[in-house]
């Protein structure tokens, strides 16, 4: 993010200005509806094929990328992960009854931590039983050893992807409840308690309301407090006053990560490509995302993926039918609960100010490092590519500027005598080396 262009004193020279290029989106546009969906998807699929061939890497340390930076939180996360893993092993071996564990932890499920607390009264009023249910048999299908058939080949656990969705949702829900259970049993303080809770949507196999295409998400994850954030909505910043997000229609604006399911591990490559396609809309709708996460579940093999501005990484396989795989999977979810928000891909310099009911963005002066906090009036351009500079443009004003008119006919007021009118903040990654014409590489 460079210095902002103010009406009194532009701080970027024209010689270094980013050249104007043709883009999919247009000013004040938050959809791609002006472009036919088939043409849009054809273009994106070509970019995804290129990305998988040229910008993909398996990384064996992704779980540690989410390890809490604070030493006390890291130690607490390791303690909780060990206890959750032990409980899950008891279920897998048949020593523990899953339904008993689920019932025992259900009473504490709404309890959250730190500044991300959820009003338990809202949860009880708005969440149906289906949103918190755990399906015993389907979870066991995912985590127990495969059964050999007559020809000594494993019997397929699921015949169709749709059969996997409740199993995956139930497993995520179970681990999240166990994290709550063991975090609370330690009488955790603010310093060592989880920073957030990663929850699973009640719905599965859904098309988000704010999607610009026809793709359906298998399973979606959200962070406990994301539904409280007012959404950027064109020129206006609209409050979301609805019930807890698990009980309403999911939107890309609220999705933390997508889980893509495939019956067989043979379809792993297709699962990666599906996640890449979903990521377009996550960047397009979430203006405070620096990078995105996703997971694939192919058979019993789970892989975590992280999508950066220059490529994407996938973890080694975590086989849910093996003890080591289950332990790694639990470690991943526990780290997500205890790590800092910036490790989940969020830009902490863009945030919602609940006192002023405005989104804010911090802009830093390159010469002396001073910070200016600007209020976002509207979004003029959203990020629209999976890689590149992820350029976003916001129409902003300074906090002491009372001129909040969005009427372009009054644009002359931006040139008033005190210079406190609206201005544009361009938020983008620095230039990267490489071929600017390669598919999906640059997002100017």
Coordinates of C-alpha atoms in Angstrom, one line a residue:
X1 CA 0.0 0.0 0.0
X2 CA 1.6 3.3 -1.1
X3 CA 0.8 6.7 0.0
X4 CA -2.7 8.0 -0.6
X5 CA -3.7 10.6 -3.2
X6 CA -5.2 13.5 -1.3
X7 CA -6.9 16.4 -3.0
X8 CA -4.5 18.9 -1.5
X9 CA -1.2 17.2 -2.1
X10 CA -0.9 14.0 -4.2
X11 CA 2.0 12.0 -2.9
X12 CA 2.5 9.7 -5.8
X13 CA 4.3 11.0 -8.9
X14 CA 2.9 10.5 -12.4
X15 CA 6.1 8.9 -13.6
X16 CA 5.7 5.9 -11.2
X17 CA 1.9 5.6 -11.6
X18 CA 0.5 2.2 -12.4
X19 CA -0.5 2.0 -16.1
X20 CA -4.2 1.8 -16.8
X21 CA -5.2 -1.7 -18.1
X22 CA -8.5 -3.3 -19.0
X23 CA -10.1 -5.1 -16.1
X24 CA -13.0 -7.4 -15.6
X25 CA -14.7 -5.1 -13.1
X26 CA -15.6 -1.4 -13.4
X27 CA -15.7 1.5 -11.0
X28 CA -18.3 1.1 -8.3
X29 CA -19.0 -2.4 -9.6
X30 CA -19.2 -5.4 -7.2
X31 CA -20.4 -8.0 -9.7
X32 CA -19.2 -9.4 -13.0
X33 CA -22.8 -9.6 -14.3
X34 CA -21.9 -7.4 -17.3
X35 CA -19.7 -10.3 -18.5
X36 CA -21.4 -13.5 -19.5
X37 CA -20.9 -16.2 -16.9
X38 CA -19.8 -18.8 -19.4
X39 CA -17.1 -16.5 -20.7
X40 CA -16.0 -15.5 -17.2
X41 CA -15.7 -19.1 -16.1
X42 CA -13.8 -20.1 -19.3
X43 CA -11.3 -17.3 -18.6
X44 CA -10.9 -18.3 -15.0
X45 CA -10.5 -22.0 -15.7
X46 CA -7.7 -21.2 -18.1
X47 CA -6.0 -19.1 -15.4
X48 CA -6.5 -22.0 -12.9
X49 CA -4.9 -24.5 -15.2
X50 CA -1.9 -22.2 -15.7
X51 CA -1.7 -21.6 -12.0
X52 CA -1.7 -25.3 -11.1
X53 CA 1.0 -26.1 -13.6
X54 CA 3.3 -23.1 -12.8
X55 CA 2.5 -21.8 -9.3
X56 CA 1.7 -24.9 -7.1
X57 CA 3.9 -26.5 -4.5
X58 CA 3.5 -29.1 -1.7
X59 CA 4.7 -27.6 1.5
X60 CA 5.2 -29.9 4.5
X61 CA 5.1 -27.1 7.2
X62 CA 1.7 -25.5 6.6
X63 CA 0.4 -26.4 10.0
X64 CA 3.3 -24.6 11.6
X65 CA 2.5 -21.5 9.5
X66 CA -0.6 -21.2 11.7
X67 CA 1.2 -21.9 15.0
X68 CA 0.5 -19.0 17.5
X69 CA 3.4 -16.5 17.7
X70 CA 2.8 -15.9 21.4
X71 CA 4.8 -18.5 23.4
X72 CA 2.1 -18.9 26.0
X73 CA -0.7 -19.4 23.4
X74 CA 1.5 -21.8 21.5
X75 CA 2.0 -23.9 24.6
X76 CA -1.7 -23.8 25.4
X77 CA -2.5 -24.8 21.8
X78 CA -0.2 -27.8 22.0
X79 CA -1.9 -28.9 25.3
X80 CA -5.4 -28.6 23.9
X81 CA -4.4 -30.3 20.6
X82 CA -3.0 -33.3 22.7
X83 CA -6.2 -33.6 24.6
X84 CA -8.5 -33.3 21.6
X85 CA -6.4 -35.9 19.7
X86 CA -6.6 -38.3 22.6
X87 CA -10.4 -38.0 22.7
X88 CA -10.6 -38.5 18.9
X89 CA -8.4 -41.6 19.2
X90 CA -10.8 -43.0 21.7
X91 CA -13.7 -42.5 19.3
X92 CA -11.8 -44.1 16.4
X93 CA -10.9 -47.1 18.5
X94 CA -14.4 -47.5 19.9
X95 CA -13.3 -46.8 23.5
X96 CA -15.3 -43.5 23.6
X97 CA -18.9 -43.0 22.5
X98 CA -19.1 -40.1 20.1
X99 CA -22.7 -39.2 21.0
X100 CA -21.8 -39.0 24.7
X101 CA -18.9 -36.6 24.0
X102 CA -21.1 -34.5 21.7
X103 CA -23.9 -34.2 24.3
X104 CA -21.5 -33.4 27.1
X105 CA -19.8 -30.6 25.1
X106 CA -23.0 -29.2 23.6
X107 CA -23.8 -27.0 26.6
X108 CA -20.5 -25.1 26.2
X109 CA -20.5 -24.9 22.4
X110 CA -21.8 -21.3 22.2
X111 CA -19.1 -20.0 24.6
X112 CA -16.4 -18.1 22.8
X113 CA -13.3 -16.3 23.9
X114 CA -11.6 -12.9 24.0
X115 CA -13.1 -10.1 21.9
X116 CA -14.9 -12.6 19.6
X117 CA -17.6 -13.6 22.0
X118 CA -21.0 -14.5 20.6
X119 CA -24.1 -13.7 22.5
X120 CA -25.3 -17.1 23.7
X121 CA -28.9 -15.9 23.7
X122 CA -28.6 -15.1 20.0
X123 CA -27.2 -18.6 19.4
X124 CA -30.0 -20.3 21.3
X125 CA -32.7 -18.4 19.5
X126 CA -31.4 -18.6 16.0
X127 CA -29.5 -22.0 15.7
X128 CA -31.6 -25.0 14.9
X129 CA -30.7 -28.4 16.1
X130 CA -29.4 -29.4 12.6
X131 CA -26.8 -26.6 12.8
X132 CA -25.1 -28.2 15.8
X133 CA -25.8 -31.9 15.2
X134 CA -23.0 -34.5 14.9
X135 CA -23.7 -37.6 12.9
X136 CA -22.0 -40.6 14.6
X137 CA -21.9 -43.1 11.8
X138 CA -20.7 -40.7 9.2
X139 CA -17.8 -39.4 11.4
X140 CA -16.7 -42.9 12.0
X141 CA -16.7 -43.6 8.3
X142 CA -14.1 -40.8 7.9
X143 CA -11.8 -41.7 10.8
X144 CA -11.9 -45.5 11.2
X145 CA -9.8 -48.0 9.3
X146 CA -11.3 -49.0 5.9
X147 CA -13.1 -52.4 5.7
X148 CA -11.7 -54.8 3.2
X149 CA -14.0 -56.4 0.6
X150 CA -14.0 -59.9 -0.8
X151 CA -11.1 -59.1 -3.1
X152 CA -9.1 -57.5 -0.2
X153 CA -9.7 -54.1 -1.7
X154 CA -11.1 -51.4 0.7
X155 CA -14.8 -50.9 0.5
X156 CA -15.6 -47.4 -0.7
X157 CA -16.7 -45.3 2.3
X158 CA -19.0 -43.0 0.3
X159 CA -20.6 -43.6 -3.1
X160 CA -21.4 -39.9 -3.8
X161 CA -19.9 -36.6 -2.7
X162 CA -23.2 -35.5 -1.2
X163 CA -22.8 -38.4 1.4
X164 CA -19.5 -36.8 2.6
X165 CA -20.9 -33.4 3.4
X166 CA -22.6 -34.2 6.7
X167 CA -19.6 -36.4 7.7
X168 CA -17.1 -33.6 7.1
X169 CA -19.4 -31.0 8.8
X170 CA -19.8 -33.3 11.8
X171 CA -16.1 -33.9 12.2
X172 CA -15.3 -30.2 12.1
X173 CA -18.1 -29.5 14.6
X174 CA -16.9 -32.2 16.9
X175 CA -13.3 -30.9 17.0
X176 CA -14.5 -27.4 17.5
X177 CA -16.6 -28.5 20.5
X178 CA -13.7 -30.4 22.0
X179 CA -11.4 -27.4 21.6
X180 CA -14.0 -25.4 23.6
X181 CA -14.3 -28.1 26.2
X182 CA -10.6 -28.4 27.0
X183 CA -9.9 -24.7 26.7
X184 CA -12.6 -24.0 29.3
X185 CA -11.5 -26.8 31.5
X186 CA -8.2 -25.1 32.0
X187 CA -9.9 -21.9 33.2
X188 CA -8.1 -20.1 30.3
X189 CA -7.2 -16.5 30.8
X190 CA -7.5 -13.9 28.0
X191 CA -3.8 -14.4 27.2
X192 CA -4.0 -18.2 26.6
X193 CA -7.6 -18.7 25.4
X194 CA -8.4 -19.2 21.8
X195 CA -8.4 -16.1 19.6
X196 CA -11.4 -17.2 17.6
X197 CA -13.5 -20.3 16.8
X198 CA -13.6 -21.8 13.3
X199 CA -17.2 -23.0 12.7
X200 CA -18.9 -24.9 9.9
X201 CA -22.0 -23.6 8.1
X202 CA -25.3 -25.3 8.7
X203 CA -25.8 -25.5 5.0
X204 CA -23.8 -27.7 2.6
X205 CA -23.7 -27.8 -1.2
X206 CA -24.8 -24.2 -1.5
X207 CA -24.2 -21.3 -3.9
X208 CA -23.3 -18.2 -1.9
X209 CA -25.8 -15.3 -2.3
X210 CA -23.1 -12.9 -3.5
X211 CA -21.5 -15.3 -6.0
X212 CA -20.9 -14.1 -9.6
X213 CA -21.1 -17.6 -11.0
X214 CA -22.9 -21.0 -10.8
X215 CA -20.4 -22.9 -8.6
X216 CA -21.7 -24.6 -5.5
X217 CA -19.6 -24.9 -2.3
X218 CA -19.5 -28.4 -0.7
X219 CA -18.7 -27.2 2.9
X220 CA -17.9 -23.8 4.2
X221 CA -16.1 -22.6 7.3
X222 CA -16.5 -19.2 9.0
X223 CA -14.9 -17.5 12.0
X224 CA -17.0 -16.9 15.0
X225 CA -17.3 -13.1 14.8
X226 CA -17.2 -12.6 11.0
X227 CA -21.0 -12.5 10.8
X228 CA -21.0 -9.4 13.1
X229 CA -19.0 -7.4 10.6
X230 CA -21.0 -4.9 8.5
X231 CA -20.5 -5.7 4.9
X232 CA -19.1 -3.4 2.2
X233 CA -22.1 -3.0 0.0
X234 CA -21.4 -0.8 -3.0
X235 CA -21.6 2.8 -2.0
X236 CA -23.0 2.1 1.4
X237 CA -21.6 0.2 4.4
X238 CA -24.5 -1.9 5.6
X239 CA -24.9 -3.5 9.0
X240 CA -25.6 -7.2 9.2
X241 CA -28.2 -7.5 11.9
X242 CA -29.3 -11.0 11.2
X243 CA -29.0 -14.1 13.3
X244 CA -25.8 -16.1 13.8
X245 CA -24.4 -16.8 10.4
X246 CA -24.7 -20.6 10.7
X247 CA -28.5 -20.2 10.5
X248 CA -28.7 -18.0 7.5
X249 CA -27.7 -18.0 3.8
X250 CA -23.8 -18.0 3.6
X251 CA -22.1 -15.3 1.6
X252 CA -18.5 -15.1 0.2
X253 CA -18.2 -11.9 2.2
X254 CA -18.3 -14.1 5.4
X255 CA -16.5 -17.3 4.3
X256 CA -13.2 -18.0 5.9
X257 CA -12.3 -21.2 4.0
X258 CA -14.0 -23.6 1.6
X259 CA -13.8 -27.4 2.0
X260 CA -13.9 -29.3 -1.3
X261 CA -14.9 -32.9 -1.1
X262 CA -14.1 -35.8 -3.5
X263 CA -15.0 -39.4 -3.1
X264 CA -11.6 -40.6 -4.3
X265 CA -8.1 -39.4 -3.8
X266 CA -7.7 -39.8 -7.6
X267 CA -9.6 -36.5 -7.9
X268 CA -7.1 -34.5 -5.9
X269 CA -6.1 -32.3 -8.7
X270 CA -9.7 -31.4 -9.5
X271 CA -10.2 -30.5 -5.9
X272 CA -7.3 -28.1 -5.9
X273 CA -8.6 -26.4 -9.1
X274 CA -12.1 -26.1 -7.5
X275 CA -10.6 -24.3 -4.5
X276 CA -8.8 -21.9 -6.8
X277 CA -12.1 -21.0 -8.6
X278 CA -13.8 -20.3 -5.3
X279 CA -10.9 -18.0 -4.2
X280 CA -11.8 -15.4 -6.9
X281 CA -15.0 -14.5 -5.1
X282 CA -13.3 -14.6 -1.6
X283 CA -10.9 -11.9 -2.7
X284 CA -13.6 -10.0 -4.6
X285 CA -15.9 -9.8 -1.6
X286 CA -13.5 -9.6 1.3
X287 CA -11.4 -6.4 1.0
X288 CA -9.5 -7.1 4.1
X289 CA -8.1 -10.5 2.9
X290 CA -4.3 -10.7 2.1
X291 CA -4.4 -14.4 1.4
X292 CA -6.9 -17.2 1.6
X293 CA -7.2 -20.8 3.0
X294 CA -9.0 -23.8 1.8
X295 CA -9.1 -27.6 2.5
X296 CA -9.7 -30.6 0.4
X297 CA -11.1 -33.9 1.6
X298 CA -10.6 -36.7 -0.9
X299 CA -11.7 -40.0 0.5
X300 CA -10.1 -39.8 3.9
X301 CA -7.1 -37.6 2.8
X302 CA -7.2 -34.0 4.0
X303 CA -4.9 -31.4 2.7
X304 CA -4.8 -27.7 3.7
X305 CA -4.1 -25.1 1.1
X306 CA -3.0 -21.5 1.3
X307 CA -3.4 -19.1 -1.6
X308 CA -0.9 -16.2 -1.7
X309 CA -0.5 -13.4 -4.2
X310 CA 2.2 -15.3 -6.2
X311 CA 1.2 -18.9 -5.9
X312 CA -0.5 -21.5 -3.7
X313 CA 0.8 -24.2 -1.3
X314 CA -0.8 -27.5 -0.2
X315 CA 0.1 -29.5 2.9
X316 CA 1.1 -33.1 3.0
X317 CA -1.7 -35.6 3.2
X318 CA -3.4 -36.0 6.6
X319 CA -5.1 -39.4 6.4
X320 CA -8.1 -39.4 8.8
X321 CA -8.1 -43.2 8.9
X322 CA -4.6 -43.1 10.5
X323 CA -3.6 -41.8 14.0
X324 CA -0.9 -39.5 12.6
X325 CA -3.3 -38.0 10.1
X326 CA -5.9 -37.4 12.7
X327 CA -3.3 -35.8 15.0
X328 CA -2.2 -33.5 12.2
X329 CA -5.8 -32.5 11.4
X330 CA -6.5 -31.6 15.0
X331 CA -3.3 -29.6 15.2
X332 CA -4.4 -27.7 12.1
X333 CA -7.8 -26.7 13.6
X334 CA -6.4 -25.9 17.0
X335 CA -3.8 -23.7 15.5
X336 CA -6.5 -21.9 13.5
X337 CA -8.3 -21.3 16.8
X338 CA -5.3 -19.9 18.7
X339 CA -3.3 -18.1 16.0
X340 CA -3.5 -14.4 15.2
X341 CA -6.0 -13.1 12.8
X342 CA -3.3 -12.0 10.4
X343 CA -2.1 -15.6 10.1
X344 CA -5.6 -16.5 8.8
X345 CA -5.0 -14.1 5.9
X346 CA -6.7 -10.9 7.2
X347 CA -5.2 -7.4 6.8
X348 CA -5.2 -5.8 10.2
X349 CA -4.8 -2.4 8.7
X350 CA -8.4 -2.6 7.4
X351 CA -10.9 -3.0 10.2
X352 CA -14.4 -2.0 11.3
X353 CA -14.7 0.9 13.8
X354 CA -17.8 0.1 15.8
X355 CA -17.8 3.4 17.6
X356 CA -18.0 5.4 14.3
X357 CA -19.8 2.7 12.4
X358 CA -17.3 2.9 9.6
X359 CA -14.7 0.7 8.0
X360 CA -11.2 2.2 8.3
X361 CA -7.9 1.8 6.5
X362 CA -4.4 2.7 7.7
X363 CA -2.1 4.5 5.3
X364 CA 1.6 4.9 6.0
X365 CA 3.9 7.7 4.8
X366 CA 6.9 6.3 3.0
X367 CA 9.2 9.1 4.1
X368 CA 8.7 9.2 7.9
X369 CA 6.5 6.1 8.6
X370 CA 3.7 8.1 10.1
X371 CA 0.2 6.5 10.0
X372 CA -3.0 8.1 8.8
X373 CA -6.3 6.4 9.5
X374 CA -8.9 7.0 6.8
X375 CA -12.6 6.1 6.8
X376 CA -13.8 4.1 3.8
X377 CA -16.8 5.7 2.2
X378 CA -17.2 3.2 -0.7
X379 CA -15.4 0.5 -2.6
X380 CA -14.5 1.6 -6.2
X381 CA -12.5 -1.4 -7.3
X382 CA -12.2 -4.9 -5.7
X383 CA -9.5 -7.5 -6.2
X384 CA -10.5 -9.9 -9.0
X385 CA -7.6 -12.2 -9.7
X386 CA -6.2 -15.2 -7.8
X387 CA -2.6 -13.9 -8.1
X388 CA -0.9 -10.6 -8.6
X389 CA -1.1 -7.3 -6.8
X390 CA -4.7 -7.7 -5.6
X391 CA -5.3 -4.0 -6.3
X392 CA -8.3 -2.5 -4.4
X393 CA -9.4 1.1 -4.6
X394 CA -11.4 2.8 -1.8
X395 CA -13.1 6.2 -1.8
X396 CA -12.1 7.6 1.6
X397 CA -12.2 10.6 3.9
X398 CA -10.4 11.7 7.0
X399 CA -12.2 11.1 10.3
X400 CA -12.7 14.8 11.0
X401 CA -14.3 15.3 7.6
X402 CA -18.1 15.7 8.0
X403 CA -18.7 15.8 4.2
X404 CA -20.1 12.3 3.6
X405 CA -22.0 13.0 0.4
X406 CA -21.7 10.3 -2.1
X407 CA -23.4 12.3 -4.8
X408 CA -21.0 12.8 -7.7
X409 CA -22.8 16.0 -8.6
X410 CA -21.3 17.4 -5.4
X411 CA -17.8 16.4 -6.3
X412 CA -16.7 20.0 -6.3
X413 CA -17.0 19.9 -2.5
X414 CA -13.8 17.7 -2.6
X415 CA -12.0 20.9 -3.5
X416 CA -13.2 23.0 -0.6
X417 CA -10.9 25.4 1.1
X418 CA -9.9 23.2 4.0
X419 CA -9.0 20.3 1.7
X420 CA -10.9 17.7 3.7
X421 CA -12.8 16.2 0.8
X422 CA -12.9 12.6 -0.5
X423 CA -9.9 11.0 -2.0
X424 CA -8.8 7.6 -3.3
X425 CA -6.7 5.1 -1.5
X426 CA -5.1 2.4 -3.7
X427 CA -4.2 -0.7 -1.8
X428 CA -1.9 -3.1 -3.7
X429 CA 1.0 -5.4 -3.4
X430 CA 4.4 -4.1 -4.7
X431 CA 5.4 -4.9 -8.3
X432 CA 6.5 -8.5 -8.9
X433 CA 9.0 -9.8 -11.4
X434 CA 7.8 -12.0 -14.2
X435 CA 5.8 -11.9 -17.4
X436 CA 2.8 -9.5 -16.9
X437 CA 1.0 -11.1 -19.8
X438 CA 0.9 -14.6 -18.3
X439 CA -2.7 -15.8 -17.4
X440 CA -3.8 -14.7 -14.0
X441 CA -0.4 -13.3 -13.0
X442 CA -1.0 -9.6 -12.7
X443 CA -3.9 -7.8 -11.1
X444 CA -3.1 -4.2 -11.5

